[in-house]
Amino acid sequence: MSLEALKALLGPQGYIDEPRDMAPYLTEWRDRWHGDTPLVARPADTTQVAEVLAHCDRHGLKVVPQGGHTGLCGGAMPHAGAGEIVLSLGRMTRVRAVDPEGYAMTLEAGCTLAQAQATAREADRLFPLSLASEGSAQVGGVLSTNAGGNAVLRYGNARDLVLGLEVVLADGRVWDGLRSLRKDNTGYDLKQLFVGSEGTLGVITAAVLKLFPALKQQETALTAVPDPAAAVRLLTLAKEASGDRVTSFELMPRRGMEFVVRHMEGCRDPLAEPSPWYVLIDLGTAATGDDLAEAMQALLETALERGLITDAALAQSVAQRRDLWRLRESLSESQKYEGGSIKHDVSVPIARIPEFIRRANAVVEHRLPGIRPVPFGHMGDGNIHYNLDQPREMDRQALLDRWDEISLLVHDIVIGLGGSVSAEHGVGQLKVDEIARYKSGVEMELMSRLKRCLDPKGTLNPGKVVKP
Ligand SMILES: Cc1cc2nc3c(=O)[nH]c(=O)nc-3n(C[C@H](O)[C@H](O)[C@H](O)COP(=O)(O)OP(=O)(O)OC[C@H]3O[C@@H](n4cnc5c(N)ncnc54)[C@H](O)[C@@H]3O)c2cc1C
């Protein structure tokens, strides 16, 4: 009965209930999470989102907000057999305002990240958030997961890039917090409550995002480094030598490079000799001129002299830059072709990354001989994707069955080093128990109270982030 009422308020364009047409909303990138739903609601505007939530809250229907469905923790997937409604923001793609002088733009939640970047570019501005999933990930999704990506080192996470939000609360009321102010100390910063809350506290329908001057010079180099400790010293040198103009600093192991070259079309080994580790360095500036090229050159020479790198490939054109970045961005996908893998998205203080990799490798190799660690990622942010590929002879499922056991070993080391078990992908369904294990009782209680305060009936995204 209440489903029929929902359909009536959304109109024929505003929902999908044919199983075949709903399938894309129930399929996720890694095929790890499976679920079902009686209805995918596709509201056209904030008013309809508010009506859907008011209706569901009143009638005890549970709602799972969904953006591009590129999240990696099962946050946007409804539970099987639970009758949860998927609320897709995909139709809300309006650019409401662009203010180049105020360095801000207001976009609806369903705009993709790529669309946000293009909107900024058209105004000769930069929206710096950048992820391999940017063609599908949406503004609402990247804010709800506080996404990181390739330029956090310079510009911060999604949290640092938002000035204001419009949010529909669980009971259907709309909070209009679409302010573009840089300074506003009038009490609690409510928008930051919703950023990173993974659809459990409210549905983001629009956002005011920060813009920056467009980059006029960019330099990219793929460097061969002997080990992660040298990479840490290289990061310090890169910041000093470039006048703090490092935008990305990405670590890759040789094994990861081999996967990419083996499986991804058009990817070639960029250096003459194999190296145990690689770092992709991006420098960028909004200033014109050619001093950035000199800064990169000087950085590479000094790094060579000091033994921090053994070789480097410097991009000479936009196409070469793209090719170097493709090596890094294809790494996740290339792992699919090597069988199953247990993945971790962790952060530790940057100086402790070498210790983390050494200790974690030793522990997992001891527990599961033949396992193939592939630690890579946003080293400049202390964020390592510590992925473990199956031993060659092992059955894929046999490895995946040991996910919890192996993750516990890795995460205990991370916590011991003062790190986090979810650096950028969030909690979703994947890490609900883990955060309860590692966060203090006080922290978990505060989170539960916030959830109850903003969503007393548990309408929004049940079972994600905090358990009822
Ligand atoms: C190839 C690949 C590379 C990636 N690289 C990175 C990376 O470098 N850094 C990084 O941080 N992440 C990365 N991710 C993860 C993912 O892309 C991000 O988490 C992204 O922010 C999710 O956006 P989405 O629109 O797809 O959200 P979804 O997956 O649809 O949803 C994610 C969560 O947000 C909630 N949600 C979605 N929209 C809203 C809304 N409007 N209001 C309230 N809640 C909402 C959902 O309920 C869910 O809990 C990557 C993923 C892939 C597949």
Short mmCIF file of C-alpha atoms and ligand atoms in Angstrom, two decimals:
data_model
loop_
_atom_site.label_atom_id
_atom_site.label_comp_id
_atom_site.label_asym_id
_atom_site.label_seq_id
_atom_site.Cartn_x
_atom_site.Cartn_y
_atom_site.Cartn_z
CA MET A 1 0.00 0.00 0.00
CA SER A 2 2.64 2.55 1.01
CA LEU A 3 4.78 1.52 -1.99
CA GLU A 4 1.87 2.40 -4.28
CA ALA A 5 1.61 5.80 -2.58
CA LEU A 6 5.34 6.33 -3.13
CA LYS A 7 4.98 5.55 -6.83
CA ALA A 8 2.07 7.95 -7.09
CA LEU A 9 4.00 10.83 -5.56
CA LEU A 10 7.08 10.18 -7.73
CA GLY A 11 5.22 9.78 -11.02
CA PRO A 12 6.11 7.24 -13.74
CA GLN A 13 9.55 8.81 -14.43
CA GLY A 14 10.45 8.79 -10.76
CA TYR A 15 10.72 5.11 -9.91
CA ILE A 16 11.82 1.72 -11.23
CA ASP A 17 10.29 -1.55 -10.05
CA GLU A 18 11.04 -3.97 -12.89
CA PRO A 19 13.70 -6.42 -11.65
CA ARG A 20 15.70 -6.18 -14.88
CA ASP A 21 15.77 -2.37 -14.79
CA MET A 22 16.65 -2.32 -11.09
CA ALA A 23 19.67 -4.61 -11.62
CA PRO A 24 22.25 -1.81 -12.19
CA TYR A 25 21.29 -0.30 -8.82
CA LEU A 26 21.92 -3.65 -7.16
CA THR A 27 25.22 -4.42 -8.84
CA GLU A 28 28.42 -3.10 -7.39
CA TRP A 29 31.87 -2.65 -8.78
CA ARG A 30 33.61 -5.52 -7.02
CA ASP A 31 30.58 -7.81 -6.97
CA ARG A 32 31.19 -8.23 -3.25
CA TRP A 33 27.81 -7.00 -1.99
CA HIS A 34 24.44 -8.32 -3.05
CA GLY A 35 21.00 -7.13 -2.06
CA ASP A 36 17.48 -6.51 -3.32
CA THR A 37 14.80 -3.87 -3.15
CA PRO A 38 11.11 -3.58 -3.98
CA LEU A 39 11.63 -0.12 -5.52
CA VAL A 40 14.27 2.30 -6.77
CA ALA A 41 13.00 5.83 -6.15
CA ARG A 42 14.45 8.42 -8.53
CA PRO A 43 13.22 11.82 -7.35
CA ALA A 44 13.55 14.81 -9.66
CA ASP A 45 14.17 17.46 -7.00
CA THR A 46 14.59 18.22 -3.31
CA THR A 47 10.84 18.47 -2.76
CA GLN A 48 10.36 14.93 -4.00
CA VAL A 49 13.24 13.65 -1.86
CA ALA A 50 11.53 15.29 1.12
CA GLU A 51 8.19 13.71 0.23
CA VAL A 52 9.75 10.25 -0.16
CA LEU A 53 11.49 10.46 3.21
CA ALA A 54 8.47 11.87 5.02
CA HIS A 55 6.37 9.03 3.62
CA CYS A 56 8.89 6.29 4.41
CA ASP A 57 9.56 7.58 7.92
CA ARG A 58 5.84 7.69 8.65
CA HIS A 59 5.19 4.18 7.30
CA GLY A 60 8.26 2.43 8.68
CA LEU A 61 9.95 1.93 5.30
CA LYS A 62 13.76 1.94 5.34
CA VAL A 63 15.70 4.00 2.78
CA VAL A 64 19.17 3.47 1.31
CA PRO A 65 20.52 6.63 -0.40
CA GLN A 66 22.54 5.89 -3.50
CA GLY A 67 24.82 8.02 -5.68
CA GLY A 68 27.06 6.52 -8.37
CA HIS A 69 27.28 3.23 -6.44
CA THR A 70 31.08 3.23 -6.64
CA GLY A 71 31.57 3.02 -2.86
CA LEU A 72 33.68 0.08 -1.77
CA CYS A 73 32.13 -0.78 1.62
CA GLY A 74 28.59 -1.81 0.66
CA GLY A 75 27.11 1.44 2.00
CA ALA A 76 24.75 2.02 -0.94
CA MET A 77 23.55 -1.60 -1.20
CA PRO A 78 20.21 -2.52 0.43
CA HIS A 79 20.16 -5.67 2.54
CA ALA A 80 18.70 -8.79 0.91
CA GLY A 81 15.11 -9.51 1.86
CA ALA A 82 14.77 -6.43 4.06
CA GLY A 83 12.41 -4.45 1.81
CA GLU A 84 14.66 -1.37 1.86
CA ILE A 85 13.93 1.32 -0.75
CA VAL A 86 16.86 2.56 -2.85
CA LEU A 87 16.81 6.36 -3.13
CA SER A 88 18.89 7.25 -6.19
CA LEU A 89 19.94 10.88 -6.62
CA GLY A 90 20.93 10.28 -10.25
CA ARG A 91 18.27 12.58 -11.74
CA MET A 92 19.29 15.62 -9.67
CA THR A 93 22.06 16.99 -11.89
CA ARG A 94 21.40 20.73 -12.02
CA VAL A 95 24.21 23.27 -11.67
CA ARG A 96 22.43 25.82 -9.52
CA ALA A 97 25.14 28.52 -9.49
CA VAL A 98 28.78 29.18 -10.35
CA ASP A 99 30.54 32.10 -8.67
CA PRO A 100 34.08 32.44 -10.08
CA GLU A 101 34.84 35.58 -8.02
CA GLY A 102 33.68 33.90 -4.82
CA TYR A 103 35.48 30.68 -5.83
CA ALA A 104 32.35 28.61 -5.21
CA MET A 105 29.72 26.62 -7.12
CA THR A 106 26.41 25.10 -6.10
CA LEU A 107 25.59 21.71 -7.58
CA GLU A 108 22.87 19.17 -7.03
CA ALA A 109 23.88 15.90 -5.42
CA GLY A 110 23.45 13.75 -8.53
CA CYS A 111 26.10 15.60 -10.59
CA THR A 112 29.04 13.30 -11.20
CA LEU A 113 32.43 14.31 -9.91
CA ALA A 114 33.61 14.58 -13.53
CA GLN A 115 30.72 17.00 -14.19
CA ALA A 116 31.74 19.05 -11.15
CA GLN A 117 35.32 19.25 -12.42
CA ALA A 118 34.13 20.26 -15.91
CA THR A 119 31.84 22.95 -14.49
CA ALA A 120 34.79 24.43 -12.61
CA ARG A 121 37.01 24.23 -15.70
CA GLU A 122 34.46 26.14 -17.80
CA ALA A 123 34.78 29.00 -15.30
CA ASP A 124 38.62 28.80 -15.45
CA ARG A 125 38.64 27.36 -11.97
CA LEU A 126 39.70 24.07 -10.41
CA PHE A 127 37.61 21.65 -8.38
CA PRO A 128 40.48 19.47 -7.17
CA LEU A 129 38.77 16.31 -5.92
CA SER A 130 39.83 13.53 -8.26
CA LEU A 131 39.30 9.75 -8.06
CA ALA A 132 39.54 6.88 -10.54
CA SER A 133 35.74 6.52 -10.16
CA GLU A 134 35.00 10.19 -10.96
CA GLY A 135 32.99 9.39 -14.11
CA SER A 136 30.30 7.72 -11.97
CA ALA A 137 30.78 8.89 -8.36
CA GLN A 138 28.39 11.73 -7.53
CA VAL A 139 28.73 14.91 -5.51
CA GLY A 140 26.35 13.53 -2.85
CA GLY A 141 28.29 10.28 -2.71
CA VAL A 142 31.75 11.81 -2.46
CA LEU A 143 30.57 14.12 0.32
CA SER A 144 28.74 11.35 2.16
CA THR A 145 31.90 9.23 2.13
CA ASN A 146 34.29 12.18 2.64
CA ALA A 147 36.19 10.89 -0.38
CA GLY A 148 39.92 11.50 -0.68
CA GLY A 149 41.69 10.66 -3.91
CA ASN A 150 44.72 11.98 -5.68
CA ALA A 151 45.04 15.58 -4.54
CA VAL A 152 44.32 15.43 -0.80
CA LEU A 153 47.93 16.27 -0.06
CA ARG A 154 47.41 19.77 -1.46
CA TYR A 155 43.65 20.47 -1.20
CA GLY A 156 42.30 18.12 1.49
CA ASN A 157 39.45 15.58 1.54
CA ALA A 158 35.87 16.26 0.38
CA ARG A 159 35.26 17.61 3.88
CA ASP A 160 37.72 20.44 3.22
CA LEU A 161 36.06 21.34 -0.08
CA VAL A 162 32.52 22.01 1.07
CA LEU A 163 31.13 25.39 2.13
CA GLY A 164 27.44 24.56 2.49
CA LEU A 165 24.87 21.78 2.15
CA GLU A 166 21.19 21.23 1.54
CA VAL A 167 20.06 18.12 3.41
CA VAL A 168 16.76 16.29 3.71
CA LEU A 169 16.39 14.84 7.21
CA ALA A 170 15.01 11.38 7.94
CA ASP A 171 11.54 12.77 8.68
CA GLY A 172 11.42 14.73 5.42
CA ARG A 173 12.26 18.20 6.74
CA VAL A 174 14.75 20.16 4.59
CA TRP A 175 17.76 21.89 6.15
CA ASP A 176 18.89 24.69 3.84
CA GLY A 177 22.53 25.18 4.76
CA LEU A 178 23.60 26.28 1.26
CA ARG A 179 25.87 29.08 2.49
CA SER A 180 29.02 30.01 0.65
CA LEU A 181 30.67 31.75 3.59
CA ARG A 182 34.32 31.17 4.40
CA LYS A 183 33.74 32.39 7.93
CA ASP A 184 30.67 31.50 10.01
CA ASN A 185 31.15 30.86 13.70
CA THR A 186 27.52 30.71 14.73
CA GLY A 187 27.54 27.48 16.65
CA TYR A 188 27.93 23.86 15.60
CA ASP A 189 29.16 23.21 12.08
CA LEU A 190 26.17 21.06 11.07
CA LYS A 191 27.27 20.42 7.50
CA GLN A 192 30.31 18.51 8.73
CA LEU A 193 28.00 16.10 10.57
CA PHE A 194 26.56 14.95 7.27
CA VAL A 195 29.90 14.80 5.43
CA GLY A 196 31.27 11.28 5.87
CA SER A 197 28.05 9.99 7.49
CA GLU A 198 27.37 7.63 4.54
CA GLY A 199 23.68 8.38 4.24
CA THR A 200 22.88 7.44 7.84
CA LEU A 201 22.00 10.93 9.13
CA GLY A 202 20.40 12.70 6.17
CA VAL A 203 20.24 12.82 2.38
CA ILE A 204 22.44 15.45 0.75
CA THR A 205 20.53 17.05 -2.13
CA ALA A 206 22.87 19.95 -3.05
CA ALA A 207 26.21 21.42 -2.01
CA VAL A 208 28.23 24.61 -2.25
CA LEU A 209 31.73 23.50 -3.22
CA LYS A 210 35.00 25.42 -3.00
CA LEU A 211 36.84 26.35 -6.19
CA PHE A 212 40.53 27.15 -6.66
CA PRO A 213 42.55 28.92 -9.35
CA ALA A 214 42.99 26.63 -12.37
CA LEU A 215 46.40 25.01 -12.60
CA LYS A 216 48.51 26.56 -15.34
CA GLN A 217 51.53 24.28 -15.02
CA GLN A 218 51.71 20.61 -14.13
CA GLU A 219 54.72 18.32 -14.02
CA THR A 220 54.51 14.55 -13.59
CA ALA A 221 57.29 12.05 -13.01
CA LEU A 222 57.33 8.35 -12.29
CA THR A 223 60.35 7.63 -10.13
CA ALA A 224 62.05 4.35 -9.21
CA VAL A 225 62.71 4.19 -5.46
CA PRO A 226 64.64 1.51 -3.58
CA ASP A 227 62.21 1.16 -0.66
CA PRO A 228 59.35 2.88 1.22
CA ALA A 229 61.79 4.58 3.63
CA ALA A 230 63.43 6.33 0.66
CA ALA A 231 59.95 7.29 -0.55
CA VAL A 232 59.22 9.01 2.79
CA ARG A 233 62.42 11.06 2.47
CA LEU A 234 61.58 11.79 -1.17
CA LEU A 235 58.24 13.28 -0.08
CA THR A 236 59.95 15.71 2.29
CA LEU A 237 62.44 16.66 -0.42
CA ALA A 238 59.66 17.10 -3.01
CA LYS A 239 57.75 19.48 -0.75
CA GLU A 240 60.85 21.55 0.00
CA ALA A 241 62.24 21.60 -3.54
CA SER A 242 58.93 22.56 -5.14
CA GLY A 243 57.94 25.23 -2.62
CA ASP A 244 55.11 23.00 -1.36
CA ARG A 245 53.58 22.52 -4.82
CA VAL A 246 53.23 18.71 -4.61
CA THR A 247 49.67 17.78 -5.58
CA SER A 248 50.04 13.97 -5.61
CA PHE A 249 52.55 11.48 -4.26
CA GLU A 250 51.54 7.89 -5.03
CA LEU A 251 53.41 4.73 -4.07
CA MET A 252 53.40 1.52 -6.17
CA PRO A 253 55.27 -1.74 -5.65
CA ARG A 254 56.95 -3.65 -8.47
CA ARG A 255 54.36 -6.43 -8.16
CA GLY A 256 51.59 -3.90 -8.83
CA MET A 257 53.46 -2.54 -11.85
CA GLU A 258 53.77 -6.09 -13.21
CA PHE A 259 50.04 -6.67 -12.80
CA VAL A 260 49.22 -3.48 -14.69
CA VAL A 261 51.66 -4.16 -17.53
CA ARG A 262 50.48 -7.77 -17.78
CA HIS A 263 46.73 -7.14 -17.79
CA MET A 264 45.89 -3.59 -18.84
CA GLU A 265 45.85 -2.80 -22.53
CA GLY A 266 48.27 -0.09 -23.62
CA CYS A 267 50.21 -0.03 -20.31
CA ARG A 268 53.97 -0.39 -20.68
CA ASP A 269 56.85 -0.55 -18.20
CA PRO A 270 57.98 3.09 -18.20
CA LEU A 271 61.60 2.53 -17.13
CA ALA A 272 64.41 0.44 -18.61
CA GLU A 273 65.11 -1.55 -15.43
CA PRO A 274 62.58 -2.92 -12.95
CA SER A 275 62.57 -1.23 -9.55
CA PRO A 276 61.25 -2.68 -6.27
CA TRP A 277 59.10 0.41 -5.72
CA TYR A 278 57.83 3.42 -7.67
CA VAL A 279 56.51 6.86 -6.72
CA LEU A 280 54.36 8.94 -9.04
CA ILE A 281 54.89 12.62 -8.27
CA ASP A 282 52.67 15.44 -9.50
CA LEU A 283 53.59 19.10 -9.07
CA GLY A 284 51.10 21.83 -9.93
CA THR A 285 50.77 25.60 -9.77
CA ALA A 286 48.31 28.26 -10.84
CA ALA A 287 51.20 30.54 -11.80
CA THR A 288 52.24 30.88 -15.44
CA GLY A 289 55.87 30.55 -16.64
CA ASP A 290 58.11 27.52 -16.67
CA ASP A 291 59.67 27.46 -13.22
CA LEU A 292 57.78 24.31 -12.26
CA ALA A 293 59.65 22.27 -14.87
CA GLU A 294 62.90 23.54 -13.36
CA ALA A 295 61.70 22.67 -9.87
CA MET A 296 60.88 19.10 -10.98
CA GLN A 297 64.26 18.78 -12.71
CA ALA A 298 66.10 20.01 -9.62
CA LEU A 299 64.07 17.69 -7.41
CA LEU A 300 64.91 14.63 -9.51
CA GLU A 301 68.63 15.52 -9.68
CA THR A 302 68.91 16.01 -5.92
CA ALA A 303 66.94 12.82 -5.28
CA LEU A 304 69.31 10.87 -7.58
CA GLU A 305 72.38 12.34 -5.84
CA ARG A 306 71.01 11.36 -2.44
CA GLY A 307 70.13 7.83 -3.54
CA LEU A 308 66.40 8.36 -2.96
CA ILE A 309 65.61 7.43 -6.56
CA THR A 310 67.49 5.34 -9.09
CA ASP A 311 65.70 6.44 -12.26
CA ALA A 312 62.74 8.56 -13.43
CA ALA A 313 60.42 9.02 -16.40
CA LEU A 314 59.32 12.63 -16.81
CA ALA A 315 56.13 13.30 -18.77
CA GLN A 316 56.83 15.57 -21.74
CA SER A 317 53.25 15.96 -22.92
CA VAL A 318 49.67 15.69 -21.72
CA ALA A 319 49.46 12.24 -23.33
CA GLN A 320 52.57 11.02 -21.50
CA ARG A 321 51.21 12.40 -18.24
CA ARG A 322 47.98 10.50 -18.81
CA ASP A 323 49.94 7.29 -19.55
CA LEU A 324 51.92 7.55 -16.31
CA TRP A 325 48.74 8.18 -14.31
CA ARG A 326 47.06 5.25 -16.02
CA LEU A 327 49.65 2.90 -14.56
CA ARG A 328 48.65 3.99 -11.07
CA GLU A 329 44.92 4.22 -11.69
CA SER A 330 44.71 0.78 -13.33
CA LEU A 331 46.26 -0.98 -10.38
CA SER A 332 42.99 -1.85 -8.62
CA GLU A 333 41.43 -3.21 -11.79
CA SER A 334 44.51 -5.19 -12.80
CA GLN A 335 44.30 -7.12 -9.53
CA LYS A 336 41.00 -8.63 -10.58
CA TYR A 337 42.88 -10.69 -13.17
CA GLU A 338 45.20 -12.18 -10.54
CA GLY A 339 42.39 -13.90 -8.63
CA GLY A 340 40.94 -12.97 -5.27
CA SER A 341 42.38 -10.32 -3.01
CA ILE A 342 41.81 -9.15 0.54
CA LYS A 343 41.82 -5.36 0.60
CA HIS A 344 42.58 -2.84 3.30
CA ASP A 345 42.28 0.94 3.12
CA VAL A 346 44.35 2.11 6.05
CA SER A 347 46.27 5.15 7.18
CA VAL A 348 49.20 5.56 9.54
CA PRO A 349 51.46 8.55 10.26
CA ILE A 350 53.55 9.01 7.09
CA ALA A 351 56.88 8.34 8.81
CA ARG A 352 55.56 4.96 9.98
CA ILE A 353 54.52 3.67 6.54
CA PRO A 354 57.76 1.68 6.02
CA GLU A 355 57.37 0.04 9.44
CA PHE A 356 53.71 -0.74 8.72
CA ILE A 357 54.47 -2.40 5.37
CA ARG A 358 57.38 -4.38 6.82
CA ARG A 359 55.47 -5.63 9.85
CA ALA A 360 52.22 -6.35 8.00
CA ASN A 361 54.05 -8.26 5.23
CA ALA A 362 55.89 -10.38 7.80
CA VAL A 363 52.72 -11.27 9.69
CA VAL A 364 50.53 -12.12 6.69
CA GLU A 365 53.29 -14.04 4.89
CA HIS A 366 53.80 -16.10 8.02
CA ARG A 367 50.05 -16.78 8.39
CA LEU A 368 49.46 -17.55 4.71
CA PRO A 369 52.65 -18.58 2.88
CA GLY A 370 52.61 -17.55 -0.79
CA ILE A 371 50.26 -14.59 -0.26
CA ARG A 372 51.21 -11.65 -2.46
CA PRO A 373 51.07 -8.23 -0.75
CA VAL A 374 50.48 -5.22 -3.03
CA PRO A 375 50.68 -2.10 -0.82
CA PHE A 376 50.04 1.04 -2.86
CA GLY A 377 48.28 4.37 -2.79
CA HIS A 378 48.19 7.92 -1.53
CA MET A 379 51.45 7.85 0.39
CA GLY A 380 51.53 11.63 0.73
CA ASP A 381 48.41 11.32 2.92
CA GLY A 382 49.68 8.33 4.91
CA ASN A 383 47.01 6.26 3.12
CA ILE A 384 47.98 2.79 1.92
CA HIS A 385 45.70 0.39 0.10
CA TYR A 386 47.18 -2.73 1.61
CA ASN A 387 45.90 -5.39 -0.78
CA LEU A 388 46.78 -9.05 -0.51
CA ASP A 389 46.52 -11.17 -3.64
CA GLN A 390 45.88 -14.87 -3.41
CA PRO A 391 48.73 -17.36 -3.43
CA ARG A 392 48.98 -18.65 -6.99
CA GLU A 393 47.75 -22.17 -6.25
CA MET A 394 45.05 -21.18 -3.79
CA ASP A 395 41.35 -21.26 -4.52
CA ARG A 396 39.85 -17.75 -4.76
CA GLN A 397 37.02 -18.42 -2.33
CA ALA A 398 39.34 -20.15 0.13
CA LEU A 399 41.29 -16.89 0.37
CA LEU A 400 38.19 -14.70 0.67
CA ASP A 401 36.87 -16.96 3.47
CA ARG A 402 39.89 -15.88 5.50
CA TRP A 403 39.24 -12.12 5.01
CA ASP A 404 38.28 -11.41 8.64
CA GLU A 405 41.11 -13.44 10.11
CA ILE A 406 43.76 -11.74 7.94
CA SER A 407 42.28 -8.25 8.32
CA LEU A 408 42.39 -8.55 12.07
CA LEU A 409 46.15 -9.12 11.91
CA VAL A 410 46.66 -6.13 9.61
CA HIS A 411 44.32 -3.80 11.48
CA ASP A 412 45.85 -4.59 14.86
CA ILE A 413 49.21 -3.42 13.48
CA VAL A 414 47.58 -0.28 12.03
CA ILE A 415 45.95 0.64 15.33
CA GLY A 416 49.20 -0.07 17.20
CA LEU A 417 50.91 2.48 14.94
CA GLY A 418 48.27 5.14 15.69
CA GLY A 419 46.43 4.64 12.39
CA SER A 420 42.89 4.20 11.05
CA VAL A 421 41.24 1.07 9.60
CA SER A 422 39.37 3.14 7.03
CA ALA A 423 41.36 5.98 5.55
CA GLU A 424 39.00 7.02 2.77
CA HIS A 425 36.46 4.38 1.74
CA GLY A 426 34.31 4.63 4.86
CA VAL A 427 32.56 2.02 6.99
CA GLY A 428 29.40 0.96 5.10
CA GLN A 429 28.53 -2.63 6.01
CA LEU A 430 32.13 -3.78 5.72
CA LYS A 431 33.62 -2.25 8.82
CA VAL A 432 30.72 -1.81 11.23
CA ASP A 433 32.10 -4.41 13.64
CA GLU A 434 35.66 -3.27 13.19
CA ILE A 435 35.10 0.33 14.21
CA ALA A 436 33.18 -0.93 17.26
CA ARG A 437 36.25 -2.98 18.13
CA TYR A 438 38.76 -0.17 17.73
CA LYS A 439 36.93 3.01 18.78
CA SER A 440 36.49 3.84 22.43
CA GLY A 441 33.17 3.27 24.20
CA VAL A 442 32.73 7.01 24.53
CA GLU A 443 33.22 7.57 20.79
CA MET A 444 30.80 4.77 19.84
CA GLU A 445 28.20 6.06 22.27
CA LEU A 446 28.44 9.59 20.85
CA MET A 447 28.00 8.21 17.34
CA SER A 448 24.96 6.13 18.36
CA ARG A 449 23.38 9.11 20.10
CA LEU A 450 23.87 11.30 17.05
CA LYS A 451 22.21 8.65 14.91
CA ARG A 452 19.24 8.39 17.28
CA CYS A 453 18.94 12.16 17.52
CA LEU A 454 18.81 12.74 13.75
CA ASP A 455 17.04 9.53 12.75
CA PRO A 456 15.06 8.27 15.77
CA LYS A 457 13.12 5.64 13.80
CA GLY A 458 16.23 4.28 12.05
CA THR A 459 14.81 5.06 8.60
CA LEU A 460 18.08 5.94 6.89
CA ASN A 461 20.56 3.33 5.72
CA PRO A 462 20.00 0.83 8.55
CA GLY A 463 22.91 -1.30 9.69
CA LYS A 464 25.53 0.93 8.08
CA VAL A 465 28.28 2.73 10.08
CA VAL A 466 26.64 2.16 13.52
CA LYS A 467 24.45 -0.76 14.52
CA PRO A 468 21.07 0.11 16.05
C1 LIG B 1 37.98 2.45 -9.25
C2 LIG B 1 37.63 3.14 -7.97
C3 LIG B 1 38.53 4.03 -7.41
C4 LIG B 1 38.22 4.69 -6.21
N1 LIG B 1 39.14 5.57 -5.71
C5 LIG B 1 38.84 6.21 -4.57
C6 LIG B 1 39.77 7.14 -4.02
O1 LIG B 1 40.85 7.36 -4.54
N2 LIG B 1 39.41 7.79 -2.90
C7 LIG B 1 38.21 7.56 -2.28
O2 LIG B 1 37.94 8.21 -1.25
N3 LIG B 1 37.32 6.68 -2.77
C8 LIG B 1 37.60 6.00 -3.89
N4 LIG B 1 36.71 5.10 -4.38
C9 LIG B 1 35.46 4.84 -3.66
C10 LIG B 1 34.25 5.64 -4.18
O3 LIG B 1 34.41 6.04 -5.49
C11 LIG B 1 33.99 6.81 -3.31
O4 LIG B 1 33.66 6.35 -2.02
C12 LIG B 1 32.86 7.75 -3.78
O5 LIG B 1 32.93 8.85 -2.95
C13 LIG B 1 31.46 7.17 -3.71
O6 LIG B 1 30.57 8.02 -4.43
P1 LIG B 1 29.22 7.43 -5.05
O7 LIG B 1 28.43 8.57 -5.61
O8 LIG B 1 29.50 6.33 -5.96
O9 LIG B 1 28.50 6.92 -3.72
P2 LIG B 1 27.72 5.54 -3.49
O10 LIG B 1 28.65 4.40 -3.65
O11 LIG B 1 26.47 5.53 -4.25
O12 LIG B 1 27.38 5.71 -1.93
C14 LIG B 1 28.39 5.72 -0.95
C15 LIG B 1 27.74 6.01 0.42
O13 LIG B 1 27.22 7.34 0.44
C16 LIG B 1 25.80 7.31 0.63
N5 LIG B 1 25.24 8.33 -0.27
C17 LIG B 1 25.38 8.42 -1.62
N6 LIG B 1 24.79 9.54 -2.06
C18 LIG B 1 24.26 10.16 -0.98
C19 LIG B 1 23.54 11.37 -0.79
N7 LIG B 1 23.24 12.17 -1.81
N8 LIG B 1 23.15 11.70 0.46
C20 LIG B 1 23.45 10.91 1.52
N9 LIG B 1 24.13 9.75 1.40
C21 LIG B 1 24.54 9.40 0.15
C22 LIG B 1 25.35 5.89 0.32
O14 LIG B 1 24.21 5.52 1.08
C23 LIG B 1 26.58 5.09 0.74
O15 LIG B 1 26.57 4.85 2.12
C24 LIG B 1 37.00 4.42 -5.57
C25 LIG B 1 36.09 3.53 -6.13
C26 LIG B 1 36.39 2.88 -7.31
C27 LIG B 1 35.40 1.94 -7.90
#
